Amino acid sequence: MALPYFLMASLAIFAICAALLLRHQRAITAKIGFICWISLSVYFIIDYLVIQATTTPYNFLEQPMSDLGVTTCGTDTYVLSSLEICSPYHLLMNWTFTFTGIVIFVGAIFLHQFWQDNRKTRIATIFLIIFGFSYTMAGIFPADVNFLWHTLPSIPGMIVQIPALILIALSIRKEMPKLSVWTFICALITTTALILMSLYSFIDLFGLLQRILYGSVYLWMIITAITLWRKKA
């Protein structure tokens, strides 16, 4: 493993260990959790910059996000891809994947304190940790370096956010009804995107649907973090 990817893996391990150790320090972890989830707003700015830097045509409507992290230039760079890919900022994209996953699972652990501590919310938090961890793995293992380790963790990461959002929405519907409705809406959007992605043979918009699938969860986390921060203040 090249040094940058070794550092990504080390940072992810350190982050999950530190988050678990500090999770009971509520005053500190709440602020860190808010900042983590709000920082997700930077993701698509970087996504745009990396796309602009590609030296071969990149169609964000059709091509998966993973193509931006491919480390080599050419065609057939990884299994299931026959398109020509050349992303000079691939390292920036892979660091972004890694950091995105870290801020998701750290935020999920630290902001769990704002939900009722019951079975529903604990399961939801575990699902969000898996969601974030799968994203981190996609950065540590680019598709052309290790397609298996890039892809396998991504599969649960495309599904677990749905039950996570539904469980949170159900658990807060009395105490925070507006946030509950917002959570249900985002769950519906990401579910719809996942269903349409499964029909990619008929709908040639895989890249756009993938961005909606993840982006709707990012937007939920950003708005939720801001709402909880204001409520705490």
PDB file of C-alpha atoms in Angstrom:
ATOM      1  CA  MET A   1       0.000   0.000   0.000  1.00  0.00           C
ATOM      2  CA  ALA A   2       1.406   3.405  -0.987  1.00  0.00           C
ATOM      3  CA  LEU A   3       2.140   5.855   1.825  1.00  0.00           C
ATOM      4  CA  PRO A   4      -0.909   8.170   1.275  1.00  0.00           C
ATOM      5  CA  TYR A   5      -3.309   5.225   1.444  1.00  0.00           C
ATOM      6  CA  PHE A   6      -1.540   3.807   4.483  1.00  0.00           C
ATOM      7  CA  LEU A   7      -2.018   7.214   6.139  1.00  0.00           C
ATOM      8  CA  MET A   8      -5.711   7.175   5.173  1.00  0.00           C
ATOM      9  CA  ALA A   9      -6.165   3.772   6.788  1.00  0.00           C
ATOM     10  CA  SER A  10      -4.262   4.851   9.911  1.00  0.00           C
ATOM     11  CA  LEU A  11      -6.334   8.025  10.216  1.00  0.00           C
ATOM     12  CA  ALA A  12      -9.591   6.068   9.899  1.00  0.00           C
ATOM     13  CA  ILE A  13      -8.544   3.592  12.611  1.00  0.00           C
ATOM     14  CA  PHE A  14      -7.434   6.417  14.909  1.00  0.00           C
ATOM     15  CA  ALA A  15     -10.699   8.317  14.312  1.00  0.00           C
ATOM     16  CA  ILE A  16     -12.973   5.389  15.152  1.00  0.00           C
ATOM     17  CA  CYS A  17     -10.968   4.533  18.284  1.00  0.00           C
ATOM     18  CA  ALA A  18     -10.879   8.155  19.471  1.00  0.00           C
ATOM     19  CA  ALA A  19     -14.589   8.604  18.799  1.00  0.00           C
ATOM     20  CA  LEU A  20     -15.491   5.525  20.833  1.00  0.00           C
ATOM     21  CA  LEU A  21     -13.233   6.580  23.711  1.00  0.00           C
ATOM     22  CA  LEU A  22     -14.558  10.156  23.829  1.00  0.00           C
ATOM     23  CA  ARG A  23     -18.234   9.458  23.173  1.00  0.00           C
ATOM     24  CA  HIS A  24     -19.231  10.111  26.815  1.00  0.00           C
ATOM     25  CA  GLN A  25     -17.629  13.582  26.886  1.00  0.00           C
ATOM     26  CA  ARG A  26     -20.878  15.140  25.730  1.00  0.00           C
ATOM     27  CA  ALA A  27     -20.035  18.843  25.834  1.00  0.00           C
ATOM     28  CA  ILE A  28     -16.967  18.439  23.636  1.00  0.00           C
ATOM     29  CA  THR A  29     -18.257  15.703  21.355  1.00  0.00           C
ATOM     30  CA  ALA A  30     -21.481  17.550  20.534  1.00  0.00           C
ATOM     31  CA  LYS A  31     -19.563  20.442  18.957  1.00  0.00           C
ATOM     32  CA  ILE A  32     -17.231  18.082  17.130  1.00  0.00           C
ATOM     33  CA  GLY A  33     -20.230  16.128  15.832  1.00  0.00           C
ATOM     34  CA  PHE A  34     -21.943  19.292  14.577  1.00  0.00           C
ATOM     35  CA  ILE A  35     -18.796  20.415  12.757  1.00  0.00           C
ATOM     36  CA  CYS A  36     -18.270  16.951  11.263  1.00  0.00           C
ATOM     37  CA  TRP A  37     -21.692  16.725   9.670  1.00  0.00           C
ATOM     38  CA  ILE A  38     -21.802  20.376   8.561  1.00  0.00           C
ATOM     39  CA  SER A  39     -18.404  19.937   6.884  1.00  0.00           C
ATOM     40  CA  LEU A  40     -20.040  17.523   4.433  1.00  0.00           C
ATOM     41  CA  SER A  41     -21.159  20.623   2.520  1.00  0.00           C
ATOM     42  CA  VAL A  42     -17.595  20.849   1.157  1.00  0.00           C
ATOM     43  CA  TYR A  43     -17.797  17.452  -0.551  1.00  0.00           C
ATOM     44  CA  PHE A  44     -19.464  18.453  -3.790  1.00  0.00           C
ATOM     45  CA  ILE A  45     -17.230  21.520  -4.168  1.00  0.00           C
ATOM     46  CA  ILE A  46     -14.233  19.192  -4.252  1.00  0.00           C
ATOM     47  CA  ASP A  47     -16.143  16.792  -6.509  1.00  0.00           C
ATOM     48  CA  TYR A  48     -16.677  19.664  -8.964  1.00  0.00           C
ATOM     49  CA  LEU A  49     -13.011  20.752  -8.841  1.00  0.00           C
ATOM     50  CA  VAL A  50     -11.759  17.213  -9.479  1.00  0.00           C
ATOM     51  CA  ILE A  51     -14.164  16.824 -12.412  1.00  0.00           C
ATOM     52  CA  GLN A  52     -12.907  20.082 -13.917  1.00  0.00           C
ATOM     53  CA  ALA A  53      -9.320  18.808 -13.673  1.00  0.00           C
ATOM     54  CA  THR A  54      -9.931  15.549 -15.581  1.00  0.00           C
ATOM     55  CA  THR A  55      -8.007  15.356 -18.839  1.00  0.00           C
ATOM     56  CA  THR A  56     -10.489  13.041 -20.540  1.00  0.00           C
ATOM     57  CA  PRO A  57     -14.231  13.771 -20.810  1.00  0.00           C
ATOM     58  CA  TYR A  58     -16.027  12.875 -17.566  1.00  0.00           C
ATOM     59  CA  ASN A  59     -19.823  12.697 -17.614  1.00  0.00           C
ATOM     60  CA  PHE A  60     -21.105  13.205 -14.052  1.00  0.00           C
ATOM     61  CA  LEU A  61     -24.582  12.133 -15.173  1.00  0.00           C
ATOM     62  CA  GLU A  62     -23.408   8.690 -16.243  1.00  0.00           C
ATOM     63  CA  GLN A  63     -20.034   7.890 -14.662  1.00  0.00           C
ATOM     64  CA  PRO A  64     -19.715   6.746 -11.051  1.00  0.00           C
ATOM     65  CA  MET A  65     -17.998   8.901  -8.454  1.00  0.00           C
ATOM     66  CA  SER A  66     -15.307   6.227  -8.070  1.00  0.00           C
ATOM     67  CA  ASP A  67     -13.907   7.072 -11.519  1.00  0.00           C
ATOM     68  CA  LEU A  68     -12.549  10.322 -10.087  1.00  0.00           C
ATOM     69  CA  GLY A  69     -10.389   8.337  -7.658  1.00  0.00           C
ATOM     70  CA  VAL A  70      -8.881   5.981 -10.248  1.00  0.00           C
ATOM     71  CA  THR A  71      -5.098   6.312 -10.021  1.00  0.00           C
ATOM     72  CA  THR A  72      -4.177   5.393 -13.610  1.00  0.00           C
ATOM     73  CA  CYS A  73      -5.113   6.810 -16.987  1.00  0.00           C
ATOM     74  CA  GLY A  74      -6.554   4.779 -19.846  1.00  0.00           C
ATOM     75  CA  THR A  75      -9.437   2.484 -20.692  1.00  0.00           C
ATOM     76  CA  ASP A  76     -10.448  -0.671 -18.816  1.00  0.00           C
ATOM     77  CA  THR A  77      -8.689   0.640 -15.699  1.00  0.00           C
ATOM     78  CA  TYR A  78     -10.876  -1.521 -13.466  1.00  0.00           C
ATOM     79  CA  VAL A  79     -13.482  -4.255 -13.715  1.00  0.00           C
ATOM     80  CA  LEU A  80     -16.822  -3.120 -15.195  1.00  0.00           C
ATOM     81  CA  SER A  81     -15.338   0.057 -16.684  1.00  0.00           C
ATOM     82  CA  SER A  82     -14.633   0.393 -20.396  1.00  0.00           C
ATOM     83  CA  LEU A  83     -14.519   4.202 -20.481  1.00  0.00           C
ATOM     84  CA  GLU A  84     -11.353   6.235 -20.785  1.00  0.00           C
ATOM     85  CA  ILE A  85     -10.492   7.742 -17.412  1.00  0.00           C
ATOM     86  CA  CYS A  86      -7.789  10.208 -16.401  1.00  0.00           C
ATOM     87  CA  SER A  87      -8.167  12.056 -13.101  1.00  0.00           C
ATOM     88  CA  PRO A  88      -4.984  13.975 -12.160  1.00  0.00           C
ATOM     89  CA  TYR A  89      -6.537  14.922  -8.805  1.00  0.00           C
ATOM     90  CA  HIS A  90      -7.308  11.312  -7.925  1.00  0.00           C
ATOM     91  CA  LEU A  91      -5.364  11.548  -4.654  1.00  0.00           C
ATOM     92  CA  LEU A  92      -7.407  14.579  -3.582  1.00  0.00           C
ATOM     93  CA  MET A  93     -10.586  12.665  -4.415  1.00  0.00           C
ATOM     94  CA  ASN A  94      -9.519   9.606  -2.445  1.00  0.00           C
ATOM     95  CA  TRP A  95      -8.569  11.730   0.562  1.00  0.00           C
ATOM     96  CA  THR A  96     -11.996  13.338   0.232  1.00  0.00           C
ATOM     97  CA  PHE A  97     -13.691   9.925   0.207  1.00  0.00           C
ATOM     98  CA  THR A  98     -11.707   8.995   3.319  1.00  0.00           C
ATOM     99  CA  PHE A  99     -12.423  12.211   5.225  1.00  0.00           C
ATOM    100  CA  THR A 100     -16.091  12.083   4.207  1.00  0.00           C
ATOM    101  CA  GLY A 101     -16.475   8.636   5.713  1.00  0.00           C
ATOM    102  CA  ILE A 102     -14.639   9.683   8.877  1.00  0.00           C
ATOM    103  CA  VAL A 103     -16.782  12.769   9.522  1.00  0.00           C
ATOM    104  CA  ILE A 104     -19.917  10.710   8.898  1.00  0.00           C
ATOM    105  CA  PHE A 105     -19.142   7.982  11.438  1.00  0.00           C
ATOM    106  CA  VAL A 106     -17.579  10.345  13.986  1.00  0.00           C
ATOM    107  CA  GLY A 107     -20.636  12.592  13.716  1.00  0.00           C
ATOM    108  CA  ALA A 108     -22.941   9.603  14.063  1.00  0.00           C
ATOM    109  CA  ILE A 109     -21.219   8.495  17.275  1.00  0.00           C
ATOM    110  CA  PHE A 110     -20.978  11.964  18.823  1.00  0.00           C
ATOM    111  CA  LEU A 111     -24.506  13.094  17.928  1.00  0.00           C
ATOM    112  CA  HIS A 112     -26.164   9.910  19.156  1.00  0.00           C
ATOM    113  CA  GLN A 113     -26.661  11.755  22.463  1.00  0.00           C
ATOM    114  CA  PHE A 114     -29.422  13.840  20.853  1.00  0.00           C
ATOM    115  CA  TRP A 115     -31.605  10.814  20.167  1.00  0.00           C
ATOM    116  CA  GLN A 116     -33.416   8.795  22.801  1.00  0.00           C
ATOM    117  CA  ASP A 117     -31.048   6.016  23.770  1.00  0.00           C
ATOM    118  CA  ASN A 118     -33.078   3.001  22.764  1.00  0.00           C
ATOM    119  CA  ARG A 119     -32.757   0.032  20.453  1.00  0.00           C
ATOM    120  CA  LYS A 120     -33.970   1.953  17.398  1.00  0.00           C
ATOM    121  CA  THR A 121     -31.463   4.767  17.715  1.00  0.00           C
ATOM    122  CA  ARG A 122     -28.586   2.466  18.616  1.00  0.00           C
ATOM    123  CA  ILE A 123     -29.224   0.386  15.491  1.00  0.00           C
ATOM    124  CA  ALA A 124     -29.547   3.575  13.431  1.00  0.00           C
ATOM    125  CA  THR A 125     -26.201   4.843  14.733  1.00  0.00           C
ATOM    126  CA  ILE A 126     -24.519   1.527  13.922  1.00  0.00           C
ATOM    127  CA  PHE A 127     -25.941   1.740  10.380  1.00  0.00           C
ATOM    128  CA  LEU A 128     -24.610   5.293   9.971  1.00  0.00           C
ATOM    129  CA  ILE A 129     -21.189   4.150  11.205  1.00  0.00           C
ATOM    130  CA  ILE A 130     -21.245   1.431   8.528  1.00  0.00           C
ATOM    131  CA  PHE A 131     -22.367   4.035   5.988  1.00  0.00           C
ATOM    132  CA  GLY A 132     -19.384   6.227   6.802  1.00  0.00           C
ATOM    133  CA  PHE A 133     -16.915   3.367   7.055  1.00  0.00           C
ATOM    134  CA  SER A 134     -17.874   2.104   3.590  1.00  0.00           C
ATOM    135  CA  TYR A 135     -17.101   5.525   2.162  1.00  0.00           C
ATOM    136  CA  THR A 136     -13.706   5.581   3.858  1.00  0.00           C
ATOM    137  CA  MET A 137     -12.864   2.187   2.392  1.00  0.00           C
ATOM    138  CA  ALA A 138     -13.638   3.511  -1.084  1.00  0.00           C
ATOM    139  CA  GLY A 139     -10.925   6.126  -0.598  1.00  0.00           C
ATOM    140  CA  ILE A 140      -8.350   3.780   0.899  1.00  0.00           C
ATOM    141  CA  PHE A 141      -8.827   1.244  -1.912  1.00  0.00           C
ATOM    142  CA  PRO A 142      -9.341   2.960  -5.300  1.00  0.00           C
ATOM    143  CA  ALA A 143     -11.270   0.883  -7.834  1.00  0.00           C
ATOM    144  CA  ASP A 144      -8.230   0.243 -10.042  1.00  0.00           C
ATOM    145  CA  VAL A 145      -5.974  -0.688  -7.101  1.00  0.00           C
ATOM    146  CA  ASN A 146      -8.233  -3.243  -5.430  1.00  0.00           C
ATOM    147  CA  PHE A 147     -11.663  -3.508  -6.997  1.00  0.00           C
ATOM    148  CA  LEU A 148     -12.883  -6.114  -4.504  1.00  0.00           C
ATOM    149  CA  TRP A 149     -12.049  -4.073  -1.379  1.00  0.00           C
ATOM    150  CA  HIS A 150     -13.346  -0.943  -3.080  1.00  0.00           C
ATOM    151  CA  THR A 151     -16.661  -2.499  -4.046  1.00  0.00           C
ATOM    152  CA  LEU A 152     -17.656  -4.934  -1.283  1.00  0.00           C
ATOM    153  CA  PRO A 153     -17.779  -2.324   1.538  1.00  0.00           C
ATOM    154  CA  SER A 154     -19.654   0.044  -0.789  1.00  0.00           C
ATOM    155  CA  ILE A 155     -22.603  -2.322  -1.165  1.00  0.00           C
ATOM    156  CA  PRO A 156     -23.918  -2.070   2.437  1.00  0.00           C
ATOM    157  CA  GLY A 157     -23.040   1.643   2.305  1.00  0.00           C
ATOM    158  CA  MET A 158     -25.646   2.085  -0.419  1.00  0.00           C
ATOM    159  CA  ILE A 159     -28.411   0.488   1.651  1.00  0.00           C
ATOM    160  CA  VAL A 160     -27.923   0.956   5.404  1.00  0.00           C
ATOM    161  CA  GLN A 161     -28.675   4.687   5.370  1.00  0.00           C
ATOM    162  CA  ILE A 162     -32.304   3.930   4.508  1.00  0.00           C
ATOM    163  CA  PRO A 163     -33.237   1.970   7.657  1.00  0.00           C
ATOM    164  CA  ALA A 164     -31.029   4.351   9.687  1.00  0.00           C
ATOM    165  CA  LEU A 165     -33.032   7.391   8.623  1.00  0.00           C
ATOM    166  CA  ILE A 166     -36.364   5.603   9.048  1.00  0.00           C
ATOM    167  CA  LEU A 167     -35.478   4.458  12.584  1.00  0.00           C
ATOM    168  CA  ILE A 168     -34.360   7.961  13.585  1.00  0.00           C
ATOM    169  CA  ALA A 169     -37.471   9.518  12.056  1.00  0.00           C
ATOM    170  CA  LEU A 170     -39.686   7.130  14.012  1.00  0.00           C
ATOM    171  CA  SER A 171     -37.829   7.710  17.271  1.00  0.00           C
ATOM    172  CA  ILE A 172     -38.051  11.542  17.148  1.00  0.00           C
ATOM    173  CA  ARG A 173     -41.515  12.016  15.664  1.00  0.00           C
ATOM    174  CA  LYS A 174     -43.001  13.222  18.990  1.00  0.00           C
ATOM    175  CA  GLU A 175     -40.124  15.325  20.333  1.00  0.00           C
ATOM    176  CA  MET A 176     -38.986  16.793  16.991  1.00  0.00           C
ATOM    177  CA  PRO A 177     -41.842  16.369  14.497  1.00  0.00           C
ATOM    178  CA  LYS A 178     -40.446  18.732  11.851  1.00  0.00           C
ATOM    179  CA  LEU A 179     -37.049  17.060  11.884  1.00  0.00           C
ATOM    180  CA  SER A 180     -38.814  13.701  11.739  1.00  0.00           C
ATOM    181  CA  VAL A 181     -40.664  14.711   8.560  1.00  0.00           C
ATOM    182  CA  TRP A 182     -37.418  16.015   7.060  1.00  0.00           C
ATOM    183  CA  THR A 183     -35.752  12.693   7.873  1.00  0.00           C
ATOM    184  CA  PHE A 184     -38.559  10.722   6.227  1.00  0.00           C
ATOM    185  CA  ILE A 185     -38.268  12.900   3.099  1.00  0.00           C
ATOM    186  CA  CYS A 186     -34.531  12.258   2.819  1.00  0.00           C
ATOM    187  CA  ALA A 187     -35.108   8.534   3.371  1.00  0.00           C
ATOM    188  CA  LEU A 188     -37.602   8.561   0.510  1.00  0.00           C
ATOM    189  CA  ILE A 189     -35.188  10.394  -1.808  1.00  0.00           C
ATOM    190  CA  THR A 190     -32.255   8.061  -1.151  1.00  0.00           C
ATOM    191  CA  THR A 191     -34.531   5.008  -1.482  1.00  0.00           C
ATOM    192  CA  THR A 192     -35.855   6.227  -4.828  1.00  0.00           C
ATOM    193  CA  ALA A 193     -32.316   6.850  -6.084  1.00  0.00           C
ATOM    194  CA  LEU A 194     -31.257   3.338  -5.041  1.00  0.00           C
ATOM    195  CA  ILE A 195     -34.211   1.746  -6.850  1.00  0.00           C
ATOM    196  CA  LEU A 196     -33.514   3.719 -10.011  1.00  0.00           C
ATOM    197  CA  MET A 197     -29.810   2.823  -9.828  1.00  0.00           C
ATOM    198  CA  SER A 198     -30.779  -0.845  -9.909  1.00  0.00           C
ATOM    199  CA  LEU A 199     -32.398  -0.090 -13.275  1.00  0.00           C
ATOM    200  CA  TYR A 200     -29.208   1.507 -14.676  1.00  0.00           C
ATOM    201  CA  SER A 201     -29.427  -0.741 -17.766  1.00  0.00           C
ATOM    202  CA  PHE A 202     -32.568   1.173 -18.706  1.00  0.00           C
ATOM    203  CA  ILE A 203     -31.766   4.546 -17.101  1.00  0.00           C
ATOM    204  CA  ASP A 204     -28.348   5.803 -18.169  1.00  0.00           C
ATOM    205  CA  LEU A 205     -27.957   8.240 -15.278  1.00  0.00           C
ATOM    206  CA  PHE A 206     -25.933   6.167 -12.835  1.00  0.00           C
ATOM    207  CA  GLY A 207     -23.581   8.987 -11.864  1.00  0.00           C
ATOM    208  CA  LEU A 208     -26.381  11.437 -11.127  1.00  0.00           C
ATOM    209  CA  LEU A 209     -28.414   8.871  -9.182  1.00  0.00           C
ATOM    210  CA  GLN A 210     -25.371   7.864  -7.142  1.00  0.00           C
ATOM    211  CA  ARG A 211     -24.797  11.503  -6.200  1.00  0.00           C
ATOM    212  CA  ILE A 212     -28.460  11.848  -5.215  1.00  0.00           C
ATOM    213  CA  LEU A 213     -28.260   8.605  -3.215  1.00  0.00           C
ATOM    214  CA  TYR A 214     -25.401   9.924  -1.082  1.00  0.00           C
ATOM    215  CA  GLY A 215     -26.105  13.639  -1.406  1.00  0.00           C
ATOM    216  CA  SER A 216     -29.572  13.355   0.119  1.00  0.00           C
ATOM    217  CA  VAL A 217     -28.017  11.787   3.235  1.00  0.00           C
ATOM    218  CA  TYR A 218     -25.307  14.459   3.370  1.00  0.00           C
ATOM    219  CA  LEU A 219     -27.979  17.141   3.137  1.00  0.00           C
ATOM    220  CA  TRP A 220     -29.947  15.436   5.913  1.00  0.00           C
ATOM    221  CA  MET A 221     -26.839  15.370   8.108  1.00  0.00           C
ATOM    222  CA  ILE A 222     -25.991  19.022   7.416  1.00  0.00           C
ATOM    223  CA  ILE A 223     -29.519  20.295   8.159  1.00  0.00           C
ATOM    224  CA  THR A 224     -29.891  17.944  11.129  1.00  0.00           C
ATOM    225  CA  ALA A 225     -26.590  19.104  12.650  1.00  0.00           C
ATOM    226  CA  ILE A 226     -27.581  22.758  12.260  1.00  0.00           C
ATOM    227  CA  THR A 227     -31.037  22.074  13.746  1.00  0.00           C
ATOM    228  CA  LEU A 228     -29.627  20.203  16.747  1.00  0.00           C
ATOM    229  CA  TRP A 229     -26.956  22.854  17.300  1.00  0.00           C
ATOM    230  CA  ARG A 230     -29.576  25.615  17.353  1.00  0.00           C
ATOM    231  CA  LYS A 231     -31.775  23.530  19.629  1.00  0.00           C
ATOM    232  CA  LYS A 232     -28.866  22.969  22.028  1.00  0.00           C
ATOM    233  CA  ALA A 233     -27.962  26.663  21.991  1.00  0.00           C
TER     234      ALA A 233
END
